[in-house]
Coordinates of C-alpha atoms and ligand atoms in Angstrom, one line a residue:
X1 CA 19.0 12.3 -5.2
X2 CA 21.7 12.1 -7.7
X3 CA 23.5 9.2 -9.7
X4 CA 26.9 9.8 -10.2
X5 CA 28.3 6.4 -11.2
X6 CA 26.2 3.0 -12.3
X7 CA 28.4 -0.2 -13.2
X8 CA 26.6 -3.5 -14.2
X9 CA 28.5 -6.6 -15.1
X10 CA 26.5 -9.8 -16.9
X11 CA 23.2 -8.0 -16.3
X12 CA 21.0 -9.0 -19.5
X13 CA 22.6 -7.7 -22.3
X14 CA 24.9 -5.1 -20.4
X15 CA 27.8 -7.3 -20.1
X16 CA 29.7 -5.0 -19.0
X17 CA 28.9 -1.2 -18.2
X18 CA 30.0 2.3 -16.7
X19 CA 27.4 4.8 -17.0
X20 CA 28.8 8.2 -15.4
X21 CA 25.3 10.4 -15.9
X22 CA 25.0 14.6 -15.2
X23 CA 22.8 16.4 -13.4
X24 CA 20.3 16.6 -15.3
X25 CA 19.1 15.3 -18.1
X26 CA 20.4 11.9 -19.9
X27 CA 19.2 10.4 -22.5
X28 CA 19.8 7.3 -24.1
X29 CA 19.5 6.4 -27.5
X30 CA 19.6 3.5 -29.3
X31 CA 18.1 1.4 -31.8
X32 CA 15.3 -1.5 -30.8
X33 CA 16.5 -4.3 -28.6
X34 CA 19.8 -2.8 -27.4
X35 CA 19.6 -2.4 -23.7
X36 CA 17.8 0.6 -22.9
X37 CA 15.1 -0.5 -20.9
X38 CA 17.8 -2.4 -19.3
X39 CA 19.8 0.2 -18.3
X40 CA 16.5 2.3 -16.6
X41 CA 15.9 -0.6 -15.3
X42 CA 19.3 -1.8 -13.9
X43 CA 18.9 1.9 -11.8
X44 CA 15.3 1.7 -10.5
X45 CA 16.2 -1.9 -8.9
X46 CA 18.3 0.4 -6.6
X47 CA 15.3 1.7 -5.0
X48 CA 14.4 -1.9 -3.2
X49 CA 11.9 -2.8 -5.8
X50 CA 11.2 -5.4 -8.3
X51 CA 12.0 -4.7 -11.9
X52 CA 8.9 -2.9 -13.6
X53 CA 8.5 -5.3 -16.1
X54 CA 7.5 -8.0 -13.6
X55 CA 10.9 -9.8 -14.4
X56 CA 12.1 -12.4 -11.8
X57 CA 15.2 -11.8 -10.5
X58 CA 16.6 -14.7 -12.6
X59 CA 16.0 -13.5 -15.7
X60 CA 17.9 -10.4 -15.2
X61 CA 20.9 -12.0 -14.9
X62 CA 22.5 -12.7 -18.7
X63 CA 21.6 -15.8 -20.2
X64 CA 24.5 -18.6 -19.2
X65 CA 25.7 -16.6 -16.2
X66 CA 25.5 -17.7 -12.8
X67 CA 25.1 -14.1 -11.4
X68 CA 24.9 -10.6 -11.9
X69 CA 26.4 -7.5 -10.4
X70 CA 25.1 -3.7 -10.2
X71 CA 27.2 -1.3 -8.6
X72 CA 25.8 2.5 -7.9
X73 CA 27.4 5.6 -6.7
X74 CA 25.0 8.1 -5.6
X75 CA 24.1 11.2 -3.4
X76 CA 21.5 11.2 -1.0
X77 CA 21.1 12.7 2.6
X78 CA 23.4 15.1 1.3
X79 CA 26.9 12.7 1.3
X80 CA 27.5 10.0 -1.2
X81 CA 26.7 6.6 -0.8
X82 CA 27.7 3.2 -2.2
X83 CA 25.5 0.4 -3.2
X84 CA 26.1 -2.8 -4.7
X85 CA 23.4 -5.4 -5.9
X86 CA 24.3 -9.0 -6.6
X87 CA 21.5 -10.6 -8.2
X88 CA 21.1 -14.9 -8.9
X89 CA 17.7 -16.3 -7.9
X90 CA 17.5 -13.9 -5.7
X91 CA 18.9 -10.0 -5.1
X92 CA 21.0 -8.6 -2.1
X93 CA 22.1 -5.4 -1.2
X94 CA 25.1 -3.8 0.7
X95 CA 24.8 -0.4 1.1
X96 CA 28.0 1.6 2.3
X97 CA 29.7 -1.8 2.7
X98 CA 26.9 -3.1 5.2
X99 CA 25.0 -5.8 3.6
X100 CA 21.2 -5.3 4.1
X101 CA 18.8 -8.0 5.4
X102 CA 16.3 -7.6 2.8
X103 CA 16.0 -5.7 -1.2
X104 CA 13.1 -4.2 0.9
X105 CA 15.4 -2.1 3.0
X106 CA 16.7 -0.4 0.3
X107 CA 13.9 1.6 -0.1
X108 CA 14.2 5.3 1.2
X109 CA 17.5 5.4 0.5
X110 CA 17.7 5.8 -3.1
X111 CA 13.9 6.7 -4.8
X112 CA 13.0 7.5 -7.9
X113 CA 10.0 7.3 -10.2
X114 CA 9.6 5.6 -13.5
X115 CA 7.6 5.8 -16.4
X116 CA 7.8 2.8 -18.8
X117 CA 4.8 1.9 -21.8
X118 CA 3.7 -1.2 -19.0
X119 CA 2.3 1.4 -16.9
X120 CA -0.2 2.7 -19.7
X121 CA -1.9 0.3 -18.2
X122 CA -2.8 2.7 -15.7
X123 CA -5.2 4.3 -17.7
X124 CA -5.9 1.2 -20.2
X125 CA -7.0 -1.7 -17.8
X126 CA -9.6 -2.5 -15.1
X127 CA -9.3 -0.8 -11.3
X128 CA -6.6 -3.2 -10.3
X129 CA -3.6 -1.3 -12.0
X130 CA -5.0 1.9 -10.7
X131 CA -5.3 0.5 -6.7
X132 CA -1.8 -0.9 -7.3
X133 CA -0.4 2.3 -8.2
X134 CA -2.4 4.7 -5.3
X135 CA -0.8 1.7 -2.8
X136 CA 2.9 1.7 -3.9
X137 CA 3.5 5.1 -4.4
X138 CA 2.1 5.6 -0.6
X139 CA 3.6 3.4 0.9
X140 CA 6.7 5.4 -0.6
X141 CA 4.9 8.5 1.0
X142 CA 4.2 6.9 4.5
X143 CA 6.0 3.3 5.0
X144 CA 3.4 2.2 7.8
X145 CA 0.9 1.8 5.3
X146 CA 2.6 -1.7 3.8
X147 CA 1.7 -3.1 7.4
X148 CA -2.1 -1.3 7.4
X149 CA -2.6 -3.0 3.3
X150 CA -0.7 -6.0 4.5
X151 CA -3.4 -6.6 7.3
X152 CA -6.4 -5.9 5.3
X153 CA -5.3 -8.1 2.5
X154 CA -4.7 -10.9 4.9
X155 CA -8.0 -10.7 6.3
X156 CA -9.7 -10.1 3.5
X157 CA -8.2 -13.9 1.8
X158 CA -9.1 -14.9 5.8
X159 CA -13.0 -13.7 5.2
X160 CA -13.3 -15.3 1.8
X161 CA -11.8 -18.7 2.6
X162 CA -14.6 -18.9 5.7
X163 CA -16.8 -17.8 3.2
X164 CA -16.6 -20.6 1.3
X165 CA -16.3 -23.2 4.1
X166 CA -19.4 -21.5 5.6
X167 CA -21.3 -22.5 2.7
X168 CA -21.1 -26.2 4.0
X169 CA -20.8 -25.5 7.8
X170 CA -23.3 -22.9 8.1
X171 CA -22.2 -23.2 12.2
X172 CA -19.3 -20.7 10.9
X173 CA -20.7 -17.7 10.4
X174 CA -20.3 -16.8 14.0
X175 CA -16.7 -16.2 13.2
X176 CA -17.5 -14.7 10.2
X177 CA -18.9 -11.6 12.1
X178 CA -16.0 -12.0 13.9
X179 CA -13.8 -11.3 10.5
X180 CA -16.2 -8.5 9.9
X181 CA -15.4 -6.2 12.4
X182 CA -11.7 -6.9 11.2
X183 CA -11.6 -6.3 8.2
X184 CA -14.1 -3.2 8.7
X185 CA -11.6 -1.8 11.0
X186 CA -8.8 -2.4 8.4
X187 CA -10.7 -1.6 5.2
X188 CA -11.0 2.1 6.9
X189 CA -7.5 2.3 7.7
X190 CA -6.7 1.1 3.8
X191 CA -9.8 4.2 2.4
X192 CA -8.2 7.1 4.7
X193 CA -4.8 6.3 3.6
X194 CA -5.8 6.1 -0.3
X195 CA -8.2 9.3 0.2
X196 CA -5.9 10.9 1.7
X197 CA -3.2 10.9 -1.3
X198 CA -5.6 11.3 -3.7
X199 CA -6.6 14.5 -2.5
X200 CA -2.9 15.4 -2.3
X201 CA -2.2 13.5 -5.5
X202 CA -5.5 15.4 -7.7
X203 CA -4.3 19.2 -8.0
X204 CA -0.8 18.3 -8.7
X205 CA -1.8 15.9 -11.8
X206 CA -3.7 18.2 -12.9
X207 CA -1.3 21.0 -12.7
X208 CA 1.1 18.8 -14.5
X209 CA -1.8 17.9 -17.3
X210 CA -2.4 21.4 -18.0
X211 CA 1.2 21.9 -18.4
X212 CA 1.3 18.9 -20.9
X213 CA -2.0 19.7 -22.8
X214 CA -1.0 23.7 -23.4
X215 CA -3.9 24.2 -20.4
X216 CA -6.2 23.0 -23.6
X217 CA -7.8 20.1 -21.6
X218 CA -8.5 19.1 -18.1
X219 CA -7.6 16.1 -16.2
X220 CA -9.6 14.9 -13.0
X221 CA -9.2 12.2 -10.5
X222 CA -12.0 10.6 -8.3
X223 CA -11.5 8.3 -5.9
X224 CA -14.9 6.0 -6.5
X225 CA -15.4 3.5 -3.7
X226 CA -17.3 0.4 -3.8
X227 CA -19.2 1.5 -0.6
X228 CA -20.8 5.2 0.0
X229 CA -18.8 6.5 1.9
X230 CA -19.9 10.0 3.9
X231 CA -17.4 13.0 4.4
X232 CA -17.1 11.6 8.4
X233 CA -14.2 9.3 8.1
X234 CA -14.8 8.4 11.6
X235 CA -18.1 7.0 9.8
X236 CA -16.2 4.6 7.9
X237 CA -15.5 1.5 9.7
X238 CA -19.2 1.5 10.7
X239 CA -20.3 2.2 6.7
X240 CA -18.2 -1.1 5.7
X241 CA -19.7 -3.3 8.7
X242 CA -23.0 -2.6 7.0
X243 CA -21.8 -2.9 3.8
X244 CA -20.4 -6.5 4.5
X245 CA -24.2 -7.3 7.0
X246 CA -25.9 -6.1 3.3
X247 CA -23.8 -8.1 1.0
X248 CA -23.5 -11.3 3.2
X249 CA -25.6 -13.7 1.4
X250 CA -24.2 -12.3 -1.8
X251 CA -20.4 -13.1 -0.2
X252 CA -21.5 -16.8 1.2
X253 CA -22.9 -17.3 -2.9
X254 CA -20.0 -16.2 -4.2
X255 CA -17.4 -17.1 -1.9
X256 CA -15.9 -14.2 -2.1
X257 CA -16.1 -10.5 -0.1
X258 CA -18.0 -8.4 -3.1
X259 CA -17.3 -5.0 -1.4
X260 CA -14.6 -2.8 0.3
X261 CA -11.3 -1.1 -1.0
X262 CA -10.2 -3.9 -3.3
X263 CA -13.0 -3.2 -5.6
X264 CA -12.4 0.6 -5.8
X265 CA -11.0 2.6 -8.5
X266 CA -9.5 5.7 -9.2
X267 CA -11.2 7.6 -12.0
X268 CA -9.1 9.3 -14.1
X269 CA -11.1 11.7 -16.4
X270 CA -9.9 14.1 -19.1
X271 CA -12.1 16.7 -19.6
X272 CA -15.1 15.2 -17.8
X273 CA -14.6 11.7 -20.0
X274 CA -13.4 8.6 -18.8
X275 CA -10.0 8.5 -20.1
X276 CA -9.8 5.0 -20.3
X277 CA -12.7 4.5 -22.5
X278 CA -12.6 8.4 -24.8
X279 CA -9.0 9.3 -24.6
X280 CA -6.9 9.2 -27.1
X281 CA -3.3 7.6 -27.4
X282 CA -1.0 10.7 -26.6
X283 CA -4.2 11.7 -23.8
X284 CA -3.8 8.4 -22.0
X285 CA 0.1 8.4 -22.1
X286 CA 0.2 12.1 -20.9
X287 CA -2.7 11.4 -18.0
X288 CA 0.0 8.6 -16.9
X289 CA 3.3 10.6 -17.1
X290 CA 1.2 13.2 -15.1
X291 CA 0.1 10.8 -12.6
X292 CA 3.7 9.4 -12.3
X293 CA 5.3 13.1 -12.2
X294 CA 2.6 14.2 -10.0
X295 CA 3.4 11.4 -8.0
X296 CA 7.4 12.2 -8.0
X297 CA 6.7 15.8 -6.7
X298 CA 4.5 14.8 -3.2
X299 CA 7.5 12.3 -3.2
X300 CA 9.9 15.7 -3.1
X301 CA 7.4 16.6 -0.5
X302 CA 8.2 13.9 1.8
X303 CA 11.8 13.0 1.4
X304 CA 12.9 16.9 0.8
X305 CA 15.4 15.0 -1.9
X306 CA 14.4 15.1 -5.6
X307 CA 13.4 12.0 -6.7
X308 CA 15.4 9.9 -10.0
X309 CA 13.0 10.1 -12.8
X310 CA 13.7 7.2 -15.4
X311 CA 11.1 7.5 -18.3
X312 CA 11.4 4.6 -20.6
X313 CA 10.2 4.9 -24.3
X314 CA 8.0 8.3 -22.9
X315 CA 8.1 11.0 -26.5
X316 CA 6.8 8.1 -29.2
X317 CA 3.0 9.2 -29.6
X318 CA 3.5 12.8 -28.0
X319 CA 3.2 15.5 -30.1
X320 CA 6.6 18.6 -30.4
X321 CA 4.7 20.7 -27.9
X322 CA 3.7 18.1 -25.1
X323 CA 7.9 16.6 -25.7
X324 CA 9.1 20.1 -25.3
X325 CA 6.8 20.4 -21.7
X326 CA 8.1 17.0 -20.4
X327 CA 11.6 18.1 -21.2
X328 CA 11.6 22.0 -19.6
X329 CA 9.4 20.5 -16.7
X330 CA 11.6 17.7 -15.3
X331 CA 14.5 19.4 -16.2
X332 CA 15.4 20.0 -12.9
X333 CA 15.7 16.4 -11.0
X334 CA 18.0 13.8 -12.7
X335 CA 16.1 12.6 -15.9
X336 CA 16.7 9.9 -18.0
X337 CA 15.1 9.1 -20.9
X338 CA 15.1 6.1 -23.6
X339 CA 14.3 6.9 -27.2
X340 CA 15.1 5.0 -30.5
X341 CA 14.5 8.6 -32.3
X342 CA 17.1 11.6 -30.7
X343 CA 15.0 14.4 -33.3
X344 CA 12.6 15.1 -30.6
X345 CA 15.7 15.7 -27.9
X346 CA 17.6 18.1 -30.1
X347 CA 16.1 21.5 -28.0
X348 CA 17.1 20.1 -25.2
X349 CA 19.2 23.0 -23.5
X350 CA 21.6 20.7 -21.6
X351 CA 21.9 17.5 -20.6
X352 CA 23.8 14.7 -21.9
X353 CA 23.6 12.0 -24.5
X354 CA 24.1 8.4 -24.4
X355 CA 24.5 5.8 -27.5
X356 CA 24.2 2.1 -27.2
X357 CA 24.7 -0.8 -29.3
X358 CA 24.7 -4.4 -28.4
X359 CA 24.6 -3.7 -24.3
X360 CA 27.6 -1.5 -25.0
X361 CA 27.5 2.2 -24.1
X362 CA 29.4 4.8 -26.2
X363 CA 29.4 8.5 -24.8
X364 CA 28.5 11.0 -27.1
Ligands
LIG1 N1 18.9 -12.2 -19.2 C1 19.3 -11.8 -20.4 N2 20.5 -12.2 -20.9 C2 20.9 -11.7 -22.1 N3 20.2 -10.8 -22.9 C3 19.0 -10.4 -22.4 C4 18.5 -10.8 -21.1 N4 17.3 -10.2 -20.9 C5 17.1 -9.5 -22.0 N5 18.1 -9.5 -22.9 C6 18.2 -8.8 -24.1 O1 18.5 -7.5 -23.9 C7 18.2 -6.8 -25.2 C8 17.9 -5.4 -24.9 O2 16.7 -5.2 -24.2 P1 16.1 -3.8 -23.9 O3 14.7 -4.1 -23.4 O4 16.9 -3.0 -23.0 O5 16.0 -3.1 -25.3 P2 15.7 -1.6 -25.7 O6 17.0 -1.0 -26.2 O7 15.0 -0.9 -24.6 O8 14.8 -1.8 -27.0 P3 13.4 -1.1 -27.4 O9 13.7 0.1 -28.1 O10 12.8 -2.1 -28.4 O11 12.6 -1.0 -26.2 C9 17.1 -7.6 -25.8 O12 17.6 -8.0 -27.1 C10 16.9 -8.8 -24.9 O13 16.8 -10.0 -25.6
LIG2 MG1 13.0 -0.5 -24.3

């Protein structure tokens, strides 16, 4: 997966831009406020997604305009390819001159990873970032899983709104069984997926945190479920029935289904600590760059094409040694990299350097 070309006319503050990138590393500097972000960002919308900073499409057109257009050259499937993205209240895509039915189809043909300060969060907040994060990055890895989430998720908002009519009409809980087995039969679907990836996900994070931390500390990952769950996955779907028989007049108080994958977590510990409540600054932001890179790499896996890695803001809080690991050990899949400071960037080997000033990009 390779870049070669990115244009962006009246998108924020890049009124107009050319951005022709190398092969390996780029990295663009600027002062606050000048359109970095913008620019990782313009390039990650080209992988079918919504912008990482939970923009709507709106707002990333510049202020005044009626619409916005991002063109990209790039080489994937080994030939180059041509995509345009014309964004207004909404986005579409033509790829190779064929206009695509939905952003969604994008995806697979251009991928990349990114690493922006939102996704500290990772590490920082409650279960819900961390579920978010084992979901998206496998439904990158295996796209049948949006259909098996998108099941259980509808079932599950199906089980707790009879929940709460069942309160009243207690004649409903007939068909609450009925949900039950559903979302039982689902909800096992949704743990073998997530079980599965974080078994492929755990040694390469922590390869990639021992690389970071000089081997000085140790990162670990446990996938902790709101139900016991025994080795038999075959078990599974039986385990959550129960769970849900257990928990039912718990549910019918609540009005709400109190167990089952969208209460799990993913643990993230650094050296046997939860990292969320004993790691430090530069810990937590290197467990989530290895989590992201880590995640990148079973990406190679899959696709066999080396994913774009846009890391926005990713040095501030590291310290020389951890920079100089990021830098040798992405160096090489396409990289680029936001920083108001260029000191840390100097040992770079090769690569290429980018300067921008009001939206406008001067090469170096
Ligand atoms: N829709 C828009 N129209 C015009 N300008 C916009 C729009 N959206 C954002 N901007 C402006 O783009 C500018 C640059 O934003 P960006 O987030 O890329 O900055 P940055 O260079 O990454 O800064 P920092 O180092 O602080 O992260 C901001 O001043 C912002 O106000
Ligand atoms: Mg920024």
């Amino acid at each position: 997966m390779l870049v070669k070309q990115l244009t962006a006319e009246h998108f924020r503050n890049l009124q107009t831009l050319c951005l022709q990138p190398c092969e390996g590393c780029n990295v663009i500097v600027g002062q606050n406020a000048q359109g970095k972000t913008n620019i990782l960002e313009a390039i990650w919308l080209f992988t079918g997604s919504k912008s990482f900073r939970g923009a709507k499409d709106r707002e990333l057109v510049e202020l005044d305009r009626p619409e916005a257009l991002l063109s990209m050259d790039f080489t994937a499937a080994g030939r180059e390819q041509k995509a345009e993205l014309h964004i207004d209240k909404g986005r579409s895509f033509t790829l190779n001159g064929i206009r695509l039915a939905s952003p969604a189809k994008m995806a697979g043909h251009f991928c990349g990873i990114v690493f922006s300060p939102v996704h500290l969060q990772l590490v920082k907040d409650g279960p819900e970032a961390r579920r978010r994060f084992l979901d998206a990055a496998y439904c990158q890895h295996r796209p049948g899983y949006v259909t098996v989430l998108g099941t259980y998720l509808r079932l599950l908002q199906q089980r707790n709104a009879l929940l709460k009519d069942a309160r009243f009409h207690r004649d409903l809980e007939g068909l609450l069984d009925v949900f039950s087995e559903k979302l039982a039969a689902a909800g096992a679907q949704v743990w073998a997926a997530r079980q599965a990836y974080v078994r492929s996900l755990t040694p390469v994070a922590a390869e990639i945190y021992g690389g970071i931390s000089a081997e000085k500390e140790k990162m670990t990952l446990q996938y902790r479920s709101s139900v016991a769950l025994p080795p038999q996955e075959e078990q599974w779907q039986a385990c959550f029935l129960q769970a849900l028989a257990d928990n039912r007049e718990q549910d019918l108080a609540c009005g709400s289904t109190g167990v089952g994958p969208h209460r799990d977590d993913l643990e993230i510990q650094i050296d046997a600590m939860p990292a969320r409540t004993y790691a430090s600054q530069g810990q937590q932001r290197s467990a989530v760059l290895a989590l992201k890179l880590a995640e990148a790499s079973l990406l190679q896996q899959t696709t066999k094409e080396k994913p774009v890695a846009l890391l926005d803001d990713v040095m501030s809080e590291l310290d020389p040694a951890r920079q100089e690991y990021i830098l040798n050990h992405i160096l090489d899949w396409q990289v680029f990299i936001t920083c108001c400071d260029p000191g840390p960037l100097l040992r770079m080997k090769s690569g290429q350097q980018f300067r921008i000033r009001q939206g406008r990009l001067l090469r170096e």
